[in-house]
Amino acid sequence: MRTLSVLTAATLLLGACATPPAGPDAPPAAADGNDCAVIAAVAKEHYRFNDTDNRPLPIRFEGDYAPRCDWSRYGLAFEPWDPDRPGDPRERLRWVSFARPTYDGRGAVIETGIMHGPLAGMGYECRVISGFAGWTVPEGSCRNTWVS
């Protein structure tokens, strides 16, 4: 009987440590937390954004997707993209975009794009993996999906 209760307690403890499921049944706050880390990994490792010599472009999201992220937690300082921003219209064409990541047993896949100005942009699909160092973008794991 004692062995059974010890096994039951161990099973419950291991279950409590399990990562919550990603996908439509995942709570939004947990999904946003992972989404923010995935986006930050792509921003820092693929685009090489930082707060000193390669500042991030204004950020936009695809469709009705809009995660709530504390970018400073990741060492980033994104400004929201404003399509109605006053000033030089070419500046409104400068942005980096992210779609909602999808998660699977190997990590996450995220679609992203960057526009540096008129007819100067590229889109990518990036594989991001989770490990001891957090979310990372392995070398060569972003493939081009569009060019402007």
mmCIF file of N, CA and C in Angstrom, residues 3-98:
data_model
loop_
_atom_site.group_PDB
_atom_site.id
_atom_site.type_symbol
_atom_site.label_atom_id
_atom_site.label_comp_id
_atom_site.label_asym_id
_atom_site.label_seq_id
_atom_site.Cartn_x
_atom_site.Cartn_y
_atom_site.Cartn_z
ATOM 1 N N THR A 3 3.933 1.539 -1.129
ATOM 2 C CA THR A 3 4.561 1.668 -2.442
ATOM 3 C C THR A 3 3.602 2.314 -3.426
ATOM 4 N N LEU A 4 2.339 1.929 -3.374
ATOM 5 C CA LEU A 4 1.337 2.492 -4.262
ATOM 6 C C LEU A 4 1.169 3.993 -4.020
ATOM 7 N N SER A 5 1.143 4.413 -2.757
ATOM 8 C CA SER A 5 0.973 5.839 -2.470
ATOM 9 C C SER A 5 2.209 6.637 -2.875
ATOM 10 N N VAL A 6 3.404 6.045 -2.733
ATOM 11 C CA VAL A 6 4.630 6.713 -3.165
ATOM 12 C C VAL A 6 4.624 6.865 -4.677
ATOM 13 N N LEU A 7 4.225 5.824 -5.399
ATOM 14 C CA LEU A 7 4.153 5.897 -6.860
ATOM 15 C C LEU A 7 3.113 6.913 -7.305
ATOM 16 N N THR A 8 1.996 6.942 -6.628
ATOM 17 C CA THR A 8 0.954 7.909 -6.970
ATOM 18 C C THR A 8 1.452 9.328 -6.746
ATOM 19 N N ALA A 9 2.116 9.572 -5.632
ATOM 20 C CA ALA A 9 2.649 10.903 -5.342
ATOM 21 C C ALA A 9 3.702 11.297 -6.380
ATOM 22 N N ALA A 10 4.567 10.378 -6.755
ATOM 23 C CA ALA A 10 5.596 10.661 -7.757
ATOM 24 C C ALA A 10 4.964 10.986 -9.099
ATOM 25 N N THR A 11 3.935 10.250 -9.473
ATOM 26 C CA THR A 11 3.241 10.499 -10.737
ATOM 27 C C THR A 11 2.603 11.878 -10.730
ATOM 28 N N LEU A 12 1.972 12.248 -9.619
ATOM 29 C CA LEU A 12 1.349 13.563 -9.519
ATOM 30 C C LEU A 12 2.387 14.677 -9.593
ATOM 31 N N LEU A 13 3.535 14.494 -8.944
ATOM 32 C CA LEU A 13 4.589 15.498 -8.995
ATOM 33 C C LEU A 13 5.148 15.655 -10.399
ATOM 34 N N LEU A 14 5.375 14.543 -11.084
ATOM 35 C CA LEU A 14 5.883 14.621 -12.452
ATOM 36 C C LEU A 14 4.862 15.277 -13.361
ATOM 37 N N GLY A 15 3.605 14.977 -13.157
ATOM 38 C CA GLY A 15 2.554 15.599 -13.957
ATOM 39 C C GLY A 15 2.479 17.092 -13.731
ATOM 40 N N ALA A 16 2.733 17.535 -12.514
ATOM 41 C CA ALA A 16 2.702 18.965 -12.205
ATOM 42 C C ALA A 16 3.852 19.696 -12.876
ATOM 43 N N CYS A 17 4.948 19.010 -13.161
ATOM 44 C CA CYS A 17 6.110 19.632 -13.792
ATOM 45 C C CYS A 17 6.014 19.633 -15.312
ATOM 46 N N ALA A 18 5.073 18.927 -15.855
ATOM 47 C CA ALA A 18 4.969 18.825 -17.306
ATOM 48 C C ALA A 18 4.642 20.176 -17.917
ATOM 49 N N THR A 19 5.134 20.407 -19.111
ATOM 50 C CA THR A 19 4.850 21.631 -19.840
ATOM 51 C C THR A 19 3.399 21.624 -20.276
ATOM 52 N N PRO A 20 2.679 22.725 -20.093
ATOM 53 C CA PRO A 20 1.293 22.750 -20.527
ATOM 54 C C PRO A 20 1.210 22.616 -22.035
ATOM 55 N N PRO A 21 0.142 22.019 -22.547
ATOM 56 C CA PRO A 21 0.048 21.803 -23.978
ATOM 57 C C PRO A 21 -0.062 23.116 -24.737
ATOM 58 N N ALA A 22 0.606 23.174 -25.890
ATOM 59 C CA ALA A 22 0.474 24.334 -26.766
ATOM 60 C C ALA A 22 -0.635 24.031 -27.755
ATOM 61 N N GLY A 23 -1.224 25.056 -28.289
ATOM 62 C CA GLY A 23 -2.281 24.865 -29.264
ATOM 63 C C GLY A 23 -3.547 25.528 -28.807
ATOM 64 N N PRO A 24 -4.665 25.173 -29.430
ATOM 65 C CA PRO A 24 -5.904 25.876 -29.136
ATOM 66 C C PRO A 24 -6.397 25.714 -27.704
ATOM 67 N N ASP A 25 -5.995 24.648 -27.004
ATOM 68 C CA ASP A 25 -6.452 24.435 -25.634
ATOM 69 C C ASP A 25 -5.537 25.058 -24.592
ATOM 70 N N ALA A 26 -4.403 25.608 -25.021
ATOM 71 C CA ALA A 26 -3.456 26.204 -24.074
ATOM 72 C C ALA A 26 -3.997 27.535 -23.575
ATOM 73 N N PRO A 27 -3.756 27.863 -22.308
ATOM 74 C CA PRO A 27 -4.211 29.160 -21.813
ATOM 75 C C PRO A 27 -3.471 30.287 -22.523
ATOM 76 N N PRO A 28 -4.149 31.398 -22.847
ATOM 77 C CA PRO A 28 -3.512 32.481 -23.596
ATOM 78 C C PRO A 28 -2.249 33.018 -22.946
ATOM 79 N N ALA A 29 -2.217 33.168 -21.635
ATOM 80 C CA ALA A 29 -1.032 33.734 -20.991
ATOM 81 C C ALA A 29 0.183 32.838 -21.214
ATOM 82 N N ALA A 30 0.006 31.520 -21.109
ATOM 83 C CA ALA A 30 1.125 30.600 -21.330
ATOM 84 C C ALA A 30 1.568 30.656 -22.781
ATOM 85 N N ALA A 31 0.615 30.710 -23.696
ATOM 86 C CA ALA A 31 0.958 30.774 -25.114
ATOM 87 C C ALA A 31 1.706 32.066 -25.407
ATOM 88 N N ASP A 32 1.231 33.195 -24.845
ATOM 89 C CA ASP A 32 1.920 34.449 -25.067
ATOM 90 C C ASP A 32 3.347 34.383 -24.547
ATOM 91 N N GLY A 33 3.552 33.741 -23.384
ATOM 92 C CA GLY A 33 4.896 33.627 -22.834
ATOM 93 C C GLY A 33 5.833 32.892 -23.761
ATOM 94 N N ASN A 34 5.403 31.769 -24.289
ATOM 95 C CA ASN A 34 6.221 31.040 -25.255
ATOM 96 C C ASN A 34 6.348 31.822 -26.548
ATOM 97 N N ASP A 35 5.249 32.402 -27.010
ATOM 98 C CA ASP A 35 5.285 33.164 -28.258
ATOM 99 C C ASP A 35 6.289 34.302 -28.154
ATOM 100 N N CYS A 36 6.283 35.016 -27.047
ATOM 101 C CA CYS A 36 7.203 36.139 -26.855
ATOM 102 C C CYS A 36 8.652 35.666 -26.911
ATOM 103 N N ALA A 37 8.938 34.555 -26.270
ATOM 104 C CA ALA A 37 10.306 34.016 -26.261
ATOM 105 C C ALA A 37 10.721 33.545 -27.655
ATOM 106 N N VAL A 38 9.800 32.939 -28.397
ATOM 107 C CA VAL A 38 10.096 32.489 -29.763
ATOM 108 C C VAL A 38 10.379 33.703 -30.650
ATOM 109 N N ILE A 39 9.530 34.723 -30.573
ATOM 110 C CA ILE A 39 9.724 35.937 -31.367
ATOM 111 C C ILE A 39 11.047 36.606 -31.003
ATOM 112 N N ALA A 40 11.344 36.688 -29.715
ATOM 113 C CA ALA A 40 12.599 37.309 -29.270
ATOM 114 C C ALA A 40 13.807 36.535 -29.793
ATOM 115 N N ALA A 41 13.732 35.207 -29.805
ATOM 116 C CA ALA A 41 14.847 34.403 -30.326
ATOM 117 C C ALA A 41 15.095 34.716 -31.795
ATOM 118 N N VAL A 42 14.026 34.805 -32.586
ATOM 119 C CA VAL A 42 14.176 35.121 -34.015
ATOM 120 C C VAL A 42 14.708 36.546 -34.174
ATOM 121 N N ALA A 43 14.177 37.488 -33.399
ATOM 122 C CA ALA A 43 14.619 38.877 -33.490
ATOM 123 C C ALA A 43 16.110 39.013 -33.177
ATOM 124 N N LYS A 44 16.561 38.324 -32.147
ATOM 125 C CA LYS A 44 17.948 38.460 -31.728
ATOM 126 C C LYS A 44 18.919 37.597 -32.535
ATOM 127 N N GLU A 45 18.512 36.364 -32.852
ATOM 128 C CA GLU A 45 19.457 35.446 -33.492
ATOM 129 C C GLU A 45 19.381 35.467 -35.015
ATOM 130 N N HIS A 46 18.196 35.653 -35.582
ATOM 131 C CA HIS A 46 18.080 35.690 -37.044
ATOM 132 C C HIS A 46 18.316 37.106 -37.571
ATOM 133 N N TYR A 47 17.580 38.087 -37.017
ATOM 134 C CA TYR A 47 17.715 39.466 -37.481
ATOM 135 C C TYR A 47 18.871 40.201 -36.812
ATOM 136 N N ARG A 48 19.399 39.640 -35.731
ATOM 137 C CA ARG A 48 20.518 40.226 -34.982
ATOM 138 C C ARG A 48 20.172 41.589 -34.381
ATOM 139 N N PHE A 49 18.898 41.775 -33.985
ATOM 140 C CA PHE A 49 18.494 43.016 -33.333
ATOM 141 C C PHE A 49 19.069 43.065 -31.923
ATOM 142 N N ASN A 50 19.454 44.261 -31.515
ATOM 143 C CA ASN A 50 19.862 44.513 -30.136
ATOM 144 C C ASN A 50 19.564 45.971 -29.824
ATOM 145 N N ASP A 51 19.855 46.413 -28.643
ATOM 146 C CA ASP A 51 19.509 47.780 -28.250
ATOM 147 C C ASP A 51 20.625 48.787 -28.490
ATOM 148 N N THR A 52 21.692 48.388 -29.171
ATOM 149 C CA THR A 52 22.790 49.337 -29.356
ATOM 150 C C THR A 52 23.022 49.662 -30.830
ATOM 151 N N ASP A 53 23.641 48.769 -31.589
ATOM 152 C CA ASP A 53 24.010 49.101 -32.966
ATOM 153 C C ASP A 53 23.046 48.572 -34.033
ATOM 154 N N ASN A 54 22.117 47.713 -33.703
ATOM 155 C CA ASN A 54 21.134 47.208 -34.665
ATOM 156 C C ASN A 54 19.757 47.190 -34.002
ATOM 157 N N ARG A 55 19.209 48.382 -33.824
ATOM 158 C CA ARG A 55 17.922 48.513 -33.128
ATOM 159 C C ARG A 55 16.809 47.886 -33.947
ATOM 160 N N PRO A 56 15.837 47.274 -33.269
ATOM 161 C CA PRO A 56 14.725 46.646 -33.984
ATOM 162 C C PRO A 56 13.893 47.654 -34.763
ATOM 163 N N LEU A 57 13.393 47.216 -35.891
ATOM 164 C CA LEU A 57 12.423 48.006 -36.641
ATOM 165 C C LEU A 57 11.089 47.947 -35.905
ATOM 166 N N PRO A 58 10.148 48.827 -36.248
ATOM 167 C CA PRO A 58 8.823 48.721 -35.621
ATOM 168 C C PRO A 58 8.226 47.326 -35.874
ATOM 169 N N ILE A 59 7.528 46.809 -34.877
ATOM 170 C CA ILE A 59 7.004 45.446 -34.941
ATOM 171 C C ILE A 59 5.525 45.462 -35.302
ATOM 172 N N ARG A 60 5.147 44.515 -36.154
ATOM 173 C CA ARG A 60 3.732 44.317 -36.477
ATOM 174 C C ARG A 60 3.437 42.827 -36.452
ATOM 175 N N PHE A 61 2.181 42.515 -36.275
ATOM 176 C CA PHE A 61 1.763 41.120 -36.206
ATOM 177 C C PHE A 61 0.740 40.850 -37.292
ATOM 178 N N GLU A 62 0.612 39.599 -37.661
ATOM 179 C CA GLU A 62 -0.274 39.200 -38.743
ATOM 180 C C GLU A 62 -1.696 38.984 -38.237
ATOM 181 N N GLY A 63 -2.679 39.503 -38.979
ATOM 182 C CA GLY A 63 -4.084 39.287 -38.647
ATOM 183 C C GLY A 63 -4.457 39.873 -37.296
ATOM 184 N N ASP A 64 -5.251 39.115 -36.533
ATOM 185 C CA ASP A 64 -5.695 39.595 -35.222
ATOM 186 C C ASP A 64 -4.765 39.130 -34.097
ATOM 187 N N TYR A 65 -3.618 38.594 -34.456
ATOM 188 C CA TYR A 65 -2.645 38.113 -33.476
ATOM 189 C C TYR A 65 -1.891 39.306 -32.883
ATOM 190 N N ALA A 66 -1.843 39.392 -31.563
ATOM 191 C CA ALA A 66 -1.125 40.479 -30.890
ATOM 192 C C ALA A 66 -0.719 40.037 -29.487
ATOM 193 N N PRO A 67 0.396 39.314 -29.355
ATOM 194 C CA PRO A 67 0.812 38.869 -28.021
ATOM 195 C C PRO A 67 1.225 40.059 -27.148
ATOM 196 N N ARG A 68 1.014 39.896 -25.859
ATOM 197 C CA ARG A 68 1.422 40.919 -24.895
ATOM 198 C C ARG A 68 2.799 40.517 -24.359
ATOM 199 N N CYS A 69 3.816 41.247 -24.781
ATOM 200 C CA CYS A 69 5.185 40.864 -24.418
ATOM 201 C C CYS A 69 5.913 42.016 -23.727
ATOM 202 N N ASP A 70 6.726 41.658 -22.748
ATOM 203 C CA ASP A 70 7.625 42.609 -22.112
ATOM 204 C C ASP A 70 8.969 42.454 -22.823
ATOM 205 N N TRP A 71 9.164 43.223 -23.897
ATOM 206 C CA TRP A 71 10.355 43.062 -24.732
ATOM 207 C C TRP A 71 11.645 43.343 -23.972
ATOM 208 N N SER A 72 11.598 44.217 -22.976
ATOM 209 C CA SER A 72 12.820 44.521 -22.221
ATOM 210 C C SER A 72 13.343 43.277 -21.505
ATOM 211 N N ARG A 73 12.460 42.359 -21.180
ATOM 212 C CA ARG A 73 12.867 41.091 -20.554
ATOM 213 C C ARG A 73 13.832 40.310 -21.448
ATOM 214 N N TYR A 74 13.706 40.530 -22.751
ATOM 215 C CA TYR A 74 14.544 39.825 -23.727
ATOM 216 C C TYR A 74 15.659 40.710 -24.281
ATOM 217 N N GLY A 75 15.818 41.891 -23.714
ATOM 218 C CA GLY A 75 16.856 42.795 -24.188
ATOM 219 C C GLY A 75 16.512 43.465 -25.504
ATOM 220 N N LEU A 76 15.216 43.661 -25.762
ATOM 221 C CA LEU A 76 14.766 44.282 -27.003
ATOM 222 C C LEU A 76 13.904 45.500 -26.688
ATOM 223 N N ALA A 77 13.840 46.424 -27.636
ATOM 224 C CA ALA A 77 13.013 47.619 -27.465
ATOM 225 C C ALA A 77 12.215 47.850 -28.747
ATOM 226 N N PHE A 78 11.210 47.023 -28.974
ATOM 227 C CA PHE A 78 10.355 47.190 -30.144
ATOM 228 C C PHE A 78 9.402 48.357 -29.939
ATOM 229 N N GLU A 79 9.148 49.088 -31.012
ATOM 230 C CA GLU A 79 8.063 50.056 -31.059
ATOM 231 C C GLU A 79 6.985 49.450 -31.928
ATOM 232 N N PRO A 80 5.708 49.724 -31.646
ATOM 233 C CA PRO A 80 4.657 49.197 -32.518
ATOM 234 C C PRO A 80 4.684 49.893 -33.878
ATOM 235 N N TRP A 81 4.376 49.158 -34.911
ATOM 236 C CA TRP A 81 4.295 49.709 -36.262
ATOM 237 C C TRP A 81 3.030 50.535 -36.373
ATOM 238 N N ASP A 82 3.136 51.721 -36.951
ATOM 239 C CA ASP A 82 1.983 52.605 -37.127
ATOM 240 C C ASP A 82 1.873 52.950 -38.605
ATOM 241 N N PRO A 83 0.896 52.359 -39.314
ATOM 242 C CA PRO A 83 0.774 52.626 -40.749
ATOM 243 C C PRO A 83 0.395 54.079 -41.048
ATOM 244 N N ASP A 84 -0.099 54.811 -40.050
ATOM 245 C CA ASP A 84 -0.505 56.210 -40.234
ATOM 246 C C ASP A 84 0.492 57.189 -39.640
ATOM 247 N N ARG A 85 1.680 56.713 -39.363
ATOM 248 C CA ARG A 85 2.710 57.555 -38.749
ATOM 249 C C ARG A 85 2.990 58.776 -39.639
ATOM 250 N N PRO A 86 3.022 59.965 -39.049
ATOM 251 C CA PRO A 86 3.329 61.147 -39.856
ATOM 252 C C PRO A 86 4.795 61.142 -40.289
ATOM 253 N N GLY A 87 5.087 61.913 -41.296
ATOM 254 C CA GLY A 87 6.464 62.024 -41.760
ATOM 255 C C GLY A 87 6.675 61.327 -43.082
ATOM 256 N N ASP A 88 7.895 60.988 -43.349
ATOM 257 C CA ASP A 88 8.297 60.364 -44.606
ATOM 258 C C ASP A 88 7.546 59.048 -44.812
ATOM 259 N N PRO A 89 6.766 58.924 -45.902
ATOM 260 C CA PRO A 89 6.003 57.690 -46.130
ATOM 261 C C PRO A 89 6.886 56.449 -46.249
ATOM 262 N N ARG A 90 8.135 56.626 -46.665
ATOM 263 C CA ARG A 90 9.036 55.464 -46.765
ATOM 264 C C ARG A 90 9.335 54.866 -45.403
ATOM 265 N N GLU A 91 9.286 55.694 -44.357
ATOM 266 C CA GLU A 91 9.513 55.193 -42.999
ATOM 267 C C GLU A 91 8.394 54.251 -42.564
ATOM 268 N N ARG A 92 7.177 54.457 -43.074
ATOM 269 C CA ARG A 92 6.056 53.579 -42.741
ATOM 270 C C ARG A 92 6.206 52.212 -43.369
ATOM 271 N N LEU A 93 7.115 52.095 -44.343
ATOM 272 C CA LEU A 93 7.359 50.810 -44.996
ATOM 273 C C LEU A 93 8.471 50.019 -44.307
ATOM 274 N N ARG A 94 8.958 50.513 -43.191
ATOM 275 C CA ARG A 94 10.013 49.824 -42.434
ATOM 276 C C ARG A 94 9.373 49.122 -41.244
ATOM 277 N N TRP A 95 9.445 47.788 -41.227
ATOM 278 C CA TRP A 95 8.864 47.010 -40.138
ATOM 279 C C TRP A 95 9.412 45.596 -40.148
ATOM 280 N N VAL A 96 9.170 44.914 -39.042
ATOM 281 C CA VAL A 96 9.425 43.478 -38.939
ATOM 282 C C VAL A 96 8.104 42.871 -38.469
ATOM 283 N N SER A 97 7.717 41.751 -39.071
ATOM 284 C CA SER A 97 6.427 41.149 -38.715
ATOM 285 C C SER A 97 6.609 39.715 -38.253
ATOM 286 N N PHE A 98 5.643 39.284 -37.455
ATOM 287 C CA PHE A 98 5.631 37.921 -36.950
ATOM 288 C C PHE A 98 4.208 37.394 -36.961
#
